[in-house]
């Protein structure tokens, strides 16, 4: 089939949604589909686009919005590529032009949803905007049952709904990944290590890990915290580590390269991201791809019990859910995982199997292709 993807989320931009869109486009291409991606501009995009297995058309703007200009460009691309179906990489806001696109081109469209749509539906007027999309969409996908529960009513009864959770590449994220080079680089060779891989923003919970570390070290004296990522909260986190007297035991590694990302997960004995909601639910974790990446390399996870996160693990089997605002709860959970090597080992093995059997891009691509075929059928339109 011939597919046009319209998105702001594509590498070389970094992030889980960007990886999600990229991997699904790669999967469709590998399955023999002709994929063209219309994406916003980003620094370094020409180099990245040249190695992509699908065609990428970049807009001059760094952000695509549902404007008349972007609509006209999308219609031209449909005509040029003879696209049979359109995918919006995120429903909000780009799929707001979906109804006009469908009317003018006659092509069906589907839209992916992530955390932004959950935030939108909780904002004044947001549900009305999503309903406009839902009236014309052939299908809407969700990354978790939480997103389904939060959004289905807003989109309405018109489209088909499908769960299309994130996944991992088992050739990249697997139990044989070695984290020793990362440990050695940061002087963590023999230390029990808690690792957190995420953007450094308040809701991800790195602050709670830092505050818990002094108590954790009373039970596990050599414990250290490896924080991987960059973001606006870094200066605050560094000051917090100093204020709590653990700055010598917290490593800020910066953002990991794509090649070294699996090894950064493997450098930890436990992966922890005790995320929490902020701004009355306007900031929430829709799924949390970092949790399945960590589990794929055989690491038990400690996760904030919010949003779609429970869908990303098997609670009490592959990891622990905690209240991301409760320091005592986080401390207790970390100590329990670091002190019990046998439980940690079993959880890690179960975690890798959990991801291997349920979270592969090959499986997600099959599900997406089935959805697109239904969207193109007379019943789907």
Coordinates of C-alpha atoms in Angstrom, one line a residue, residues 62-236:
X62 CA 10.3 23.6 12.5
X63 CA 6.7 22.9 13.6
X64 CA 3.8 21.7 11.4
X65 CA 0.4 23.1 12.3
X66 CA -3.0 22.4 10.7
X67 CA -2.8 25.6 8.6
X68 CA -4.1 26.1 5.0
X69 CA -0.5 26.1 3.8
X70 CA 0.3 22.7 5.4
X71 CA -3.0 21.3 4.1
X72 CA -2.2 22.3 0.6
X73 CA 1.2 20.8 0.8
X74 CA -0.2 17.6 2.2
X75 CA -2.8 17.4 -0.7
X76 CA 0.0 17.9 -3.2
X77 CA 1.9 15.0 -1.6
X78 CA -1.1 12.8 -1.8
X79 CA -1.4 13.5 -5.5
X80 CA 2.3 13.1 -6.2
X81 CA 2.7 9.8 -4.2
X82 CA -0.8 8.5 -5.0
X83 CA -1.1 7.7 -1.3
X84 CA -4.0 5.5 -0.4
X85 CA -4.1 6.3 3.2
X86 CA -2.8 9.1 5.6
X87 CA -1.4 8.6 9.1
X88 CA -1.1 11.5 11.5
X89 CA 1.9 10.8 13.8
X90 CA 0.0 12.6 16.6
X91 CA -3.7 13.4 16.5
X92 CA -3.3 16.8 18.2
X93 CA -3.1 19.2 16.6
X94 CA -2.2 18.1 13.1
X95 CA -5.2 15.7 12.6
X96 CA -7.5 18.8 13.0
X97 CA -7.0 19.2 9.2
X98 CA -8.0 15.6 8.7
X99 CA -11.7 16.3 7.9
X100 CA -10.8 18.8 5.2
X101 CA -8.0 16.5 3.9
X102 CA -10.5 13.6 3.6
X103 CA -13.1 15.8 1.9
X104 CA -10.7 17.2 -0.7
X105 CA -8.7 14.1 -1.4
X106 CA -11.1 11.3 -0.7
X107 CA -8.4 9.5 1.3
X108 CA -9.1 7.9 4.7
X109 CA -6.9 8.9 7.6
X110 CA -5.9 7.4 10.9
X111 CA -4.3 9.2 13.9
X112 CA -1.9 8.0 16.6
X113 CA -2.4 9.4 20.1
X114 CA 0.1 9.8 22.9
X115 CA 0.2 11.9 26.1
X116 CA -0.5 15.3 24.5
X117 CA -4.0 14.3 23.6
X118 CA -4.7 13.3 27.2
X119 CA -3.5 16.8 28.2
X120 CA -5.6 18.3 25.5
X121 CA -8.9 16.6 26.6
X122 CA -8.4 17.9 30.1
X123 CA -8.0 21.5 29.0
X124 CA -10.9 23.8 28.3
X125 CA -12.3 23.1 24.8
X126 CA -10.0 20.2 24.2
X127 CA -12.7 17.5 24.0
X128 CA -14.5 19.5 21.3
X129 CA -11.4 19.7 19.1
X130 CA -10.8 15.9 19.4
X131 CA -14.5 15.3 18.5
X132 CA -13.9 17.2 15.3
X133 CA -11.1 14.7 14.5
X134 CA -13.1 11.7 15.5
X135 CA -16.0 12.5 13.2
X136 CA -13.9 11.9 10.1
X137 CA -11.1 9.6 11.2
X138 CA -11.2 5.9 10.1
X139 CA -9.2 4.9 13.2
X140 CA -7.6 6.2 16.3
X141 CA -4.8 4.4 18.1
X142 CA -3.8 4.4 21.8
X143 CA -0.5 3.5 23.4
X144 CA -2.2 2.2 26.6
X145 CA -5.5 1.3 28.1
X146 CA -5.2 4.5 30.2
X147 CA -5.2 6.6 27.0
X148 CA -8.2 4.6 25.6
X149 CA -10.1 5.3 28.8
X150 CA -9.2 9.0 28.8
X151 CA -9.8 9.7 25.1
X152 CA -12.4 7.4 23.6
X153 CA -15.4 9.4 24.7
X154 CA -13.9 12.6 23.4
X155 CA -13.2 11.3 19.9
X156 CA -16.7 9.8 19.7
X157 CA -18.3 6.7 18.3
X158 CA -17.2 7.2 14.6
X159 CA -13.7 5.7 14.3
X160 CA -12.3 2.3 15.0
X161 CA -10.1 2.2 18.1
X162 CA -7.0 0.1 18.4
X163 CA -4.2 -0.4 21.0
X164 CA -0.8 0.2 19.4
X165 CA 1.6 0.2 22.3
X166 CA 5.3 1.1 21.9
X167 CA 7.8 -1.7 21.4
X168 CA 11.5 -2.5 21.2
X169 CA 13.9 -4.0 18.7
X170 CA 15.0 -7.3 20.2
X171 CA 18.2 -7.1 18.2
X172 CA 19.1 -3.9 20.0
X173 CA 17.6 -4.3 23.5
X174 CA 18.3 -7.8 24.9
X175 CA 19.8 -9.5 28.0
X176 CA 23.2 -9.9 26.6
X177 CA 23.8 -6.1 26.4
X178 CA 26.9 -5.3 28.5
X179 CA 26.9 -2.2 30.7
X180 CA 30.4 -2.5 32.1
X181 CA 31.9 0.1 29.8
X182 CA 29.4 2.7 31.0
X183 CA 30.0 1.7 34.7
X184 CA 33.8 2.0 34.2
X185 CA 33.4 5.4 32.5
X186 CA 31.7 6.8 35.5
X187 CA 33.6 5.0 38.3
X188 CA 30.8 2.7 39.1
X189 CA 32.5 -0.7 38.5
X190 CA 31.4 -2.5 41.7
X191 CA 28.7 -0.2 43.1
X192 CA 25.0 -1.2 43.2
X193 CA 23.5 1.2 40.6
X194 CA 20.1 2.6 40.2
X195 CA 19.7 4.0 36.7
X196 CA 17.2 6.5 35.3
X197 CA 17.0 7.2 31.6
X198 CA 14.7 10.1 30.8
X199 CA 14.5 13.8 30.0
X200 CA 15.3 15.9 33.0
X201 CA 11.9 17.4 33.8
X202 CA 10.1 17.5 37.1
X203 CA 7.4 14.9 36.5
X204 CA 9.9 12.2 35.7
X205 CA 10.9 11.8 39.4
X206 CA 14.7 12.1 39.3
X207 CA 14.3 14.5 42.3
X208 CA 12.6 11.8 44.3
X209 CA 15.5 9.3 43.5
X210 CA 18.0 11.8 44.7
X211 CA 16.1 12.5 47.9
X212 CA 15.8 8.8 48.6
X213 CA 19.5 8.0 48.0
X214 CA 20.8 9.1 51.4
X215 CA 18.3 6.7 53.1
X216 CA 19.0 3.9 50.6
X217 CA 22.7 4.2 51.3
X218 CA 22.1 3.5 55.0
X219 CA 20.9 0.1 53.9
X220 CA 23.0 -0.4 50.8
X221 CA 26.2 1.7 51.6
X222 CA 27.8 1.7 48.1
X223 CA 24.6 2.5 46.2
X224 CA 24.9 5.1 43.5
X225 CA 22.4 6.8 41.1
X226 CA 23.1 7.1 37.4
X227 CA 21.0 9.8 35.7
X228 CA 21.0 9.6 31.9
X229 CA 19.4 12.4 29.9
X230 CA 19.3 16.2 29.6
X231 CA 16.7 18.8 30.2
X232 CA 15.7 22.0 31.9
X233 CA 15.6 20.4 35.4
X234 CA 19.3 19.5 35.5
X235 CA 20.5 22.5 37.5
X236 CA 17.8 21.9 40.1

